[in-house]
Amino acid sequence: MTSLVDIRDDGGIRVMRMNRPDKKNALTAAMYDAMAAALTGTRTDQAIRCVMLAGAPGAFCAGNDLDEFRQAAADGEGLNDSVLRFLHALAYCERPLVAAVDGLAIGVGTTMLLHCDYVVASAAARFTTPFVGLGLVPEAASTLLAPRLMGPRRAFAMLVMGEPLDAAGAQSIGLVNAIADSAEVEGQALAAARKIAALPPEAVLASRRMIRGEPEELAERIDLEADFFRERLQSPEAQAAFAAFFARKK
Ligand code: COA
């Protein structure tokens, strides 16, 4: 198991921390596997009442590791099984998901938040989904969840035009519940998680299931997006974008 994701259970709360700060928490296959296992494990562990997602100071998550995207493109592949396992685990997770976001939330760093039930962001949080600029398409059922949350035009500006959102912008479209100072963002998220964990668990699960709708719908959209994603990864547009990213410091 990778050390780049730290999983700790504390008082009914599973804290899942992405921990690759030197790469701004860009996610590798091993990290997706660890996070998928942590989420899936909550199905059989009744003691876990709530899951909290956290990152590093200043970097919640910089999205998928672009080197792995570049490699997948070279191998003629799409989103790998690890990514898809994680996205499906998000869709099928029954426990409430709380997130503490400080700093960068890019690509899947933002789209995973669409699956969360309560999000606390620091005033320094920046949400960006640069998929289309990279020659790709949005993933994680964001093409379903984002228009549902914020309406199709704002979803287009975010997912297609790649317009970034600051914490206040994200709060205004309903992506974020509360804004805190960077030093307090995790404390506030943990307080929300504790509040949820203290509620009658079966009533929470039943209510959440009705609010979210059927996970199969999300899973189908994840798979549809993945089909387009595979095609796009092979495209000259995507390959040029990856080459430009890795050439930027040379
Ligand atoms: N994949 C792979 N490596 C990444 C990465 C990613 N998504 N995001 C950051 N990194 C790496 C950088 O290559 C760099 O590695 P190095 O020190 O070995 O050169 C390190 O993380 C720090 O990033 P750097 O670009 O130097 O920091 P910055 O503060 O100037 O910029 C970002 C940070 C996140 C804005 C910038 O790295 C970026 O745009 N990353 C790509 C984000 C992205 O497009 N994600 C995919 C969305 S689908």
GROMACS .gro file of C-alpha atoms and ligand atoms in nm:
model
  298
    1MET     CA    1   0.000   0.000   0.000
    2THR     CA    2   0.134   0.344  -0.091
    3SER     CA    3   0.245   0.588   0.176
    4LEU     CA    4   0.120   0.871  -0.044
    5VAL     CA    5  -0.228   0.838   0.101
    6ASP     CA    6  -0.269   0.837   0.475
    7ILE     CA    7  -0.578   0.664   0.613
    8ARG     CA    8  -0.671   0.702   0.978
    9ASP     CA    9  -0.986   0.611   1.167
   10ASP     CA   10  -1.076   0.829   1.460
   11GLY     CA   11  -1.402   0.825   1.652
   12GLY     CA   12  -1.617   0.696   1.365
   13ILE     CA   13  -1.448   0.918   1.107
   14ARG     CA   14  -1.216   0.784   0.839
   15VAL     CA   15  -0.971   1.057   0.742
   16MET     CA   16  -0.827   0.996   0.396
   17ARG     CA   17  -0.538   1.231   0.328
   18MET     CA   18  -0.365   1.268  -0.008
   19ASN     CA   19  -0.002   1.308   0.087
   20ARG     CA   20   0.224   1.380  -0.209
   21PRO     CA   21   0.299   1.746  -0.141
   22ASP     CA   22   0.614   1.763  -0.358
   23LYS     CA   23   0.389   1.698  -0.660
   24LYS     CA   24   0.103   1.911  -0.529
   25ASN     CA   25  -0.090   1.593  -0.458
   26ALA     CA   26  -0.113   1.484  -0.822
   27LEU     CA   27  -0.273   1.139  -0.804
   28THR     CA   28  -0.101   0.820  -0.916
   29ALA     CA   29  -0.260   0.479  -0.978
   30ALA     CA   30  -0.137   0.357  -0.639
   31MET     CA   31  -0.298   0.657  -0.468
   32TYR     CA   32  -0.631   0.593  -0.643
   33ASP     CA   33  -0.611   0.227  -0.535
   34ALA     CA   34  -0.553   0.324  -0.172
   35MET     CA   35  -0.841   0.571  -0.176
   36ALA     CA   36  -1.076   0.326  -0.350
   37ALA     CA   37  -0.994   0.059  -0.089
   38ALA     CA   38  -1.049   0.306   0.196
   39LEU     CA   39  -1.391   0.404   0.060
   40THR     CA   40  -1.500   0.051  -0.027
   41GLY     CA   41  -1.390  -0.071   0.316
   42THR     CA   42  -1.652   0.151   0.482
   43ARG     CA   43  -1.925  -0.077   0.344
   44THR     CA   44  -1.837  -0.353   0.588
   45ASP     CA   45  -1.705  -0.140   0.873
   46GLN     CA   46  -2.013  -0.023   1.061
   47ALA     CA   47  -1.797   0.178   1.303
   48ILE     CA   48  -1.716   0.427   1.027
   49ARG     CA   49  -1.992   0.686   1.007
   50CYS     CA   50  -1.832   0.947   0.786
   51VAL     CA   51  -1.528   0.991   0.559
   52MET     CA   52  -1.323   1.309   0.545
   53LEU     CA   53  -1.105   1.387   0.243
   54ALA     CA   54  -0.803   1.606   0.304
   55GLY     CA   55  -0.487   1.711   0.125
   56ALA     CA   56  -0.169   1.899   0.197
   57PRO     CA   57  -0.137   2.262   0.302
   58GLY     CA   58  -0.184   2.470  -0.014
   59ALA     CA   59  -0.252   2.165  -0.232
   60PHE     CA   60  -0.569   1.966  -0.188
   61CYS     CA   61  -0.502   1.788  -0.518
   62ALA     CA   62  -0.347   1.889  -0.855
   63GLY     CA   63  -0.546   1.630  -1.046
   64ASN     CA   64  -0.434   1.314  -1.216
   65ASP     CA   65  -0.059   1.270  -1.253
   66LEU     CA   66  -0.001   1.402  -1.605
   67ASP     CA   67   0.293   1.169  -1.654
   68GLU     CA   68   0.058   0.874  -1.605
   69PHE     CA   69  -0.185   1.029  -1.856
   70ARG     CA   70   0.103   1.069  -2.100
   71GLN     CA   71   0.204   0.706  -2.048
   72ALA     CA   72  -0.156   0.583  -2.088
   73ALA     CA   73  -0.180   0.777  -2.415
   74ALA     CA   74   0.144   0.620  -2.539
   75ASP     CA   75   0.012   0.273  -2.446
   76GLY     CA   76  -0.319   0.331  -2.626
   77GLU     CA   77  -0.511   0.321  -2.297
   78GLY     CA   78  -0.766   0.544  -2.128
   79LEU     CA   79  -0.837   0.617  -1.763
   80ASN     CA   80  -0.673   0.320  -1.593
   81ASP     CA   81  -0.853   0.066  -1.376
   82SER     CA   82  -0.731   0.236  -1.059
   83VAL     CA   83  -0.891   0.567  -1.155
   84LEU     CA   84  -1.215   0.395  -1.248
   85ARG     CA   85  -1.218   0.191  -0.926
   86PHE     CA   86  -1.183   0.513  -0.727
   87LEU     CA   87  -1.454   0.694  -0.921
   88HIS     CA   88  -1.692   0.400  -0.883
   89ALA     CA   89  -1.606   0.380  -0.512
   90LEU     CA   90  -1.706   0.747  -0.480
   91ALA     CA   91  -2.033   0.683  -0.663
   92TYR     CA   92  -2.121   0.379  -0.451
   93CYS     CA   93  -1.994   0.509  -0.117
   94GLU     CA   94  -2.280   0.504   0.134
   95ARG     CA   95  -2.109   0.701   0.407
   96PRO     CA   96  -2.129   1.081   0.402
   97LEU     CA   97  -1.822   1.244   0.249
   98VAL     CA   98  -1.681   1.564   0.396
   99ALA     CA   99  -1.389   1.749   0.236
  100ALA     CA  100  -1.136   1.999   0.370
  101VAL     CA  101  -0.986   2.194   0.078
  102ASP     CA  102  -0.689   2.424   0.111
  103GLY     CA  103  -0.521   2.574  -0.195
  104LEU     CA  104  -0.524   2.396  -0.531
  105ALA     CA  105  -0.810   2.171  -0.635
  106ILE     CA  106  -0.749   2.085  -1.000
  107GLY     CA  107  -0.918   1.834  -1.229
  108VAL     CA  108  -1.029   1.536  -1.022
  109GLY     CA  109  -0.932   1.748  -0.719
  110THR     CA  110  -1.246   1.946  -0.800
  111THR     CA  111  -1.465   1.681  -0.961
  112MET     CA  112  -1.434   1.448  -0.659
  113LEU     CA  113  -1.590   1.729  -0.452
  114LEU     CA  114  -1.909   1.700  -0.657
  115HIS     CA  115  -1.956   1.363  -0.480
  116CYS     CA  116  -1.909   1.514  -0.136
  117ASP     CA  117  -2.190   1.601   0.100
  118TYR     CA  118  -2.020   1.882   0.290
  119VAL     CA  119  -1.718   2.085   0.177
  120VAL     CA  120  -1.514   2.333   0.379
  121ALA     CA  121  -1.268   2.541   0.175
  122SER     CA  122  -0.998   2.779   0.283
  123ALA     CA  123  -1.005   3.136   0.158
  124ALA     CA  124  -0.699   3.034  -0.048
  125ALA     CA  125  -0.879   2.752  -0.230
  126ARG     CA  126  -0.881   2.760  -0.613
  127PHE     CA  127  -1.097   2.519  -0.809
  128THR     CA  128  -1.007   2.451  -1.173
  129THR     CA  129  -1.105   2.185  -1.424
  130PRO     CA  130  -0.871   2.230  -1.721
  131PHE     CA  131  -0.977   1.907  -1.897
  132VAL     CA  132  -1.078   2.062  -2.228
  133GLY     CA  133  -0.770   2.287  -2.241
  134LEU     CA  134  -0.569   1.965  -2.213
  135GLY     CA  135  -0.760   1.817  -2.507
  136LEU     CA  136  -0.957   1.591  -2.269
  137VAL     CA  137  -1.316   1.568  -2.144
  138PRO     CA  138  -1.443   1.603  -1.787
  139GLU     CA  139  -1.471   1.286  -1.576
  140ALA     CA  140  -1.602   1.154  -1.243
  141ALA     CA  141  -1.966   1.203  -1.354
  142SER     CA  142  -1.901   1.577  -1.344
  143THR     CA  143  -2.092   1.620  -1.672
  144LEU     CA  144  -2.398   1.504  -1.477
  145LEU     CA  145  -2.333   1.641  -1.129
  146ALA     CA  146  -2.201   1.988  -1.218
  147PRO     CA  147  -2.499   2.101  -1.431
  148ARG     CA  148  -2.731   1.953  -1.168
  149LEU     CA  149  -2.559   2.157  -0.896
  150MET     CA  150  -2.494   2.489  -1.069
  151GLY     CA  151  -2.698   2.485  -1.392
  152PRO     CA  152  -2.569   2.406  -1.743
  153ARG     CA  153  -2.421   2.746  -1.826
  154ARG     CA  154  -2.206   2.772  -1.515
  155ALA     CA  155  -2.110   2.406  -1.559
  156PHE     CA  156  -2.002   2.488  -1.915
  157ALA     CA  157  -1.791   2.782  -1.798
  158MET     CA  158  -1.624   2.562  -1.539
  159LEU     CA  159  -1.592   2.228  -1.716
  160VAL     CA  160  -1.542   2.338  -2.077
  161MET     CA  161  -1.399   2.690  -2.056
  162GLY     CA  162  -1.192   2.594  -1.753
  163GLU     CA  163  -1.284   2.914  -1.568
  164PRO     CA  164  -1.135   2.892  -1.218
  165LEU     CA  165  -1.340   2.956  -0.907
  166ASP     CA  166  -1.217   3.101  -0.583
  167ALA     CA  167  -1.368   2.996  -0.250
  168ALA     CA  168  -1.642   3.259  -0.262
  169GLY     CA  169  -1.729   3.168  -0.623
  170ALA     CA  170  -1.742   2.800  -0.531
  171GLN     CA  171  -1.966   2.879  -0.236
  172SER     CA  172  -2.198   3.087  -0.454
  173ILE     CA  173  -2.260   2.792  -0.688
  174GLY     CA  174  -2.309   2.544  -0.405
  175LEU     CA  175  -1.983   2.354  -0.439
  176VAL     CA  176  -1.865   2.471  -0.095
  177ASN     CA  177  -2.060   2.493   0.230
  178ALA     CA  178  -1.825   2.704   0.440
  179ILE     CA  179  -1.508   2.909   0.407
  180ALA     CA  180  -1.240   2.916   0.677
  181ASP     CA  181  -0.885   3.036   0.725
  182SER     CA  182  -0.628   2.785   0.599
  183ALA     CA  183  -0.528   2.700   0.956
  184GLU     CA  184  -0.887   2.622   1.049
  185VAL     CA  185  -1.022   2.448   0.742
  186GLU     CA  186  -0.953   2.094   0.864
  187GLY     CA  187  -1.081   2.167   1.213
  188GLN     CA  188  -1.408   2.295   1.070
  189ALA     CA  189  -1.442   1.999   0.834
  190LEU     CA  190  -1.370   1.760   1.120
  191ALA     CA  191  -1.632   1.933   1.335
  192ALA     CA  192  -1.888   1.882   1.055
  193ALA     CA  193  -1.782   1.516   1.022
  194ARG     CA  194  -1.823   1.468   1.399
  195LYS     CA  195  -2.167   1.624   1.387
  196ILE     CA  196  -2.268   1.383   1.111
  197ALA     CA  197  -2.109   1.088   1.293
  198ALA     CA  198  -2.313   1.167   1.605
  199LEU     CA  199  -2.647   1.143   1.418
  200PRO     CA  200  -2.848   0.818   1.404
  201PRO     CA  201  -2.650   0.637   1.132
  202GLU     CA  202  -2.931   0.453   0.956
  203ALA     CA  203  -3.139   0.770   0.928
  204VAL     CA  204  -2.833   0.948   0.781
  205LEU     CA  205  -2.774   0.675   0.522
  206ALA     CA  206  -3.140   0.659   0.415
  207SER     CA  207  -3.165   1.038   0.384
  208ARG     CA  208  -2.840   1.063   0.194
  209ARG     CA  209  -2.946   0.789  -0.047
  210MET     CA  210  -3.260   0.985  -0.137
  211ILE     CA  211  -3.072   1.315  -0.173
  212ARG     CA  212  -2.811   1.161  -0.403
  213GLY     CA  213  -3.029   0.937  -0.617
  214GLU     CA  214  -2.917   0.609  -0.767
  215PRO     CA  215  -2.542   0.537  -0.773
  216GLU     CA  216  -2.591   0.337  -1.094
  217GLU     CA  217  -2.672   0.660  -1.276
  218LEU     CA  218  -2.340   0.806  -1.163
  219ALA     CA  219  -2.152   0.488  -1.252
  220GLU     CA  220  -2.301   0.486  -1.603
  221ARG     CA  221  -2.195   0.846  -1.658
  222ILE     CA  222  -1.845   0.772  -1.526
  223ASP     CA  223  -1.816   0.492  -1.782
  224LEU     CA  224  -1.955   0.704  -2.066
  225GLU     CA  225  -1.708   0.983  -1.990
  226ALA     CA  226  -1.430   0.722  -1.971
  227ASP     CA  227  -1.509   0.611  -2.329
  228PHE     CA  228  -1.468   0.968  -2.456
  229PHE     CA  229  -1.164   1.013  -2.233
  230ARG     CA  230  -0.985   0.716  -2.390
  231GLU     CA  231  -1.039   0.861  -2.736
  232ARG     CA  232  -0.925   1.206  -2.627
  233LEU     CA  233  -0.608   1.079  -2.453
  234GLN     CA  234  -0.486   0.951  -2.790
  235SER     CA  235  -0.557   1.281  -2.963
  236PRO     CA  236  -0.279   1.509  -3.090
  237GLU     CA  237  -0.443   1.788  -2.884
  238ALA     CA  238  -0.387   1.599  -2.557
  239GLN     CA  239  -0.040   1.482  -2.646
  240ALA     CA  240   0.067   1.837  -2.731
  241ALA     CA  241  -0.074   1.961  -2.398
  242PHE     CA  242   0.115   1.697  -2.195
  243ALA     CA  243   0.437   1.769  -2.382
  244ALA     CA  244   0.394   2.142  -2.315
  245PHE     CA  245   0.342   2.079  -1.942
  246PHE     CA  246   0.657   1.872  -1.901
  247ALA     CA  247   0.863   2.104  -2.125
  248ARG     CA  248   0.762   2.420  -1.937
  249LYS     CA  249   1.067   2.435  -1.710
  250LYS     CA  250   1.330   2.323  -1.957
  251COA     N1  251   0.096   1.571  -1.273
  251COA     C1  252   0.226   1.547  -1.255
  251COA     N2  253   0.308   1.630  -1.189
  251COA     C2  254   0.252   1.741  -1.138
  251COA     C3  255   0.117   1.772  -1.152
  251COA     C4  256   0.036   1.680  -1.223
  251COA     N3  257  -0.094   1.698  -1.238
  251COA     N4  258   0.092   1.889  -1.091
  251COA     C5  259   0.208   1.931  -1.040
  251COA     N5  260   0.305   1.841  -1.067
  251COA     C6  261   0.446   1.846  -1.028
  251COA     C7  262   0.527   1.938  -1.117
  251COA     O1  263   0.568   1.871  -1.235
  251COA     C8  264   0.642   1.971  -1.025
  251COA     O2  265   0.731   1.862  -1.025
  251COA     P1  266   0.891   1.889  -1.026
  251COA     O3  267   0.919   1.963  -0.898
  251COA     O4  268   0.949   1.751  -1.030
  251COA     O5  269   0.916   1.972  -1.149
  251COA     C9  270   0.577   1.975  -0.887
  251COA     O6  271   0.456   1.903  -0.899
  251COA    C10  272   0.542   2.114  -0.839
  251COA     O7  273   0.467   2.177  -0.941
  251COA     P2  274   0.505   2.319  -1.003
  251COA     O8  275   0.441   2.329  -1.139
  251COA     O9  276   0.652   2.341  -0.996
  251COA    O10  277   0.435   2.416  -0.899
  251COA     P3  278   0.355   2.550  -0.927
  251COA    O11  279   0.315   2.599  -0.793
  251COA    O12  280   0.433   2.639  -1.018
  251COA    O13  281   0.224   2.503  -1.007
  251COA    C11  282   0.031   2.368  -1.051
  251COA    C12  283   0.137   2.408  -0.949
  251COA    C13  284  -0.048   2.255  -0.987
  251COA    C14  285  -0.060   2.486  -1.082
  251COA    C15  286   0.099   2.320  -1.183
  251COA    O14  287   0.196   2.222  -1.150
  251COA    C16  288   0.000   2.258  -1.279
  251COA    O15  289  -0.064   2.328  -1.356
  251COA     N6  290  -0.012   2.122  -1.276
  251COA    C17  291  -0.095   2.049  -1.369
  251COA    C18  292  -0.238   2.047  -1.320
  251COA    C19  293  -0.323   1.970  -1.416
  251COA    O16  294  -0.338   2.006  -1.532
  251COA     N7  295  -0.380   1.858  -1.366
  251COA    C20  296  -0.457   1.768  -1.447
  251COA    C21  297  -0.598   1.810  -1.453
  251COA     S1  298  -0.693   1.703  -1.558
   0.00000   0.00000   0.00000
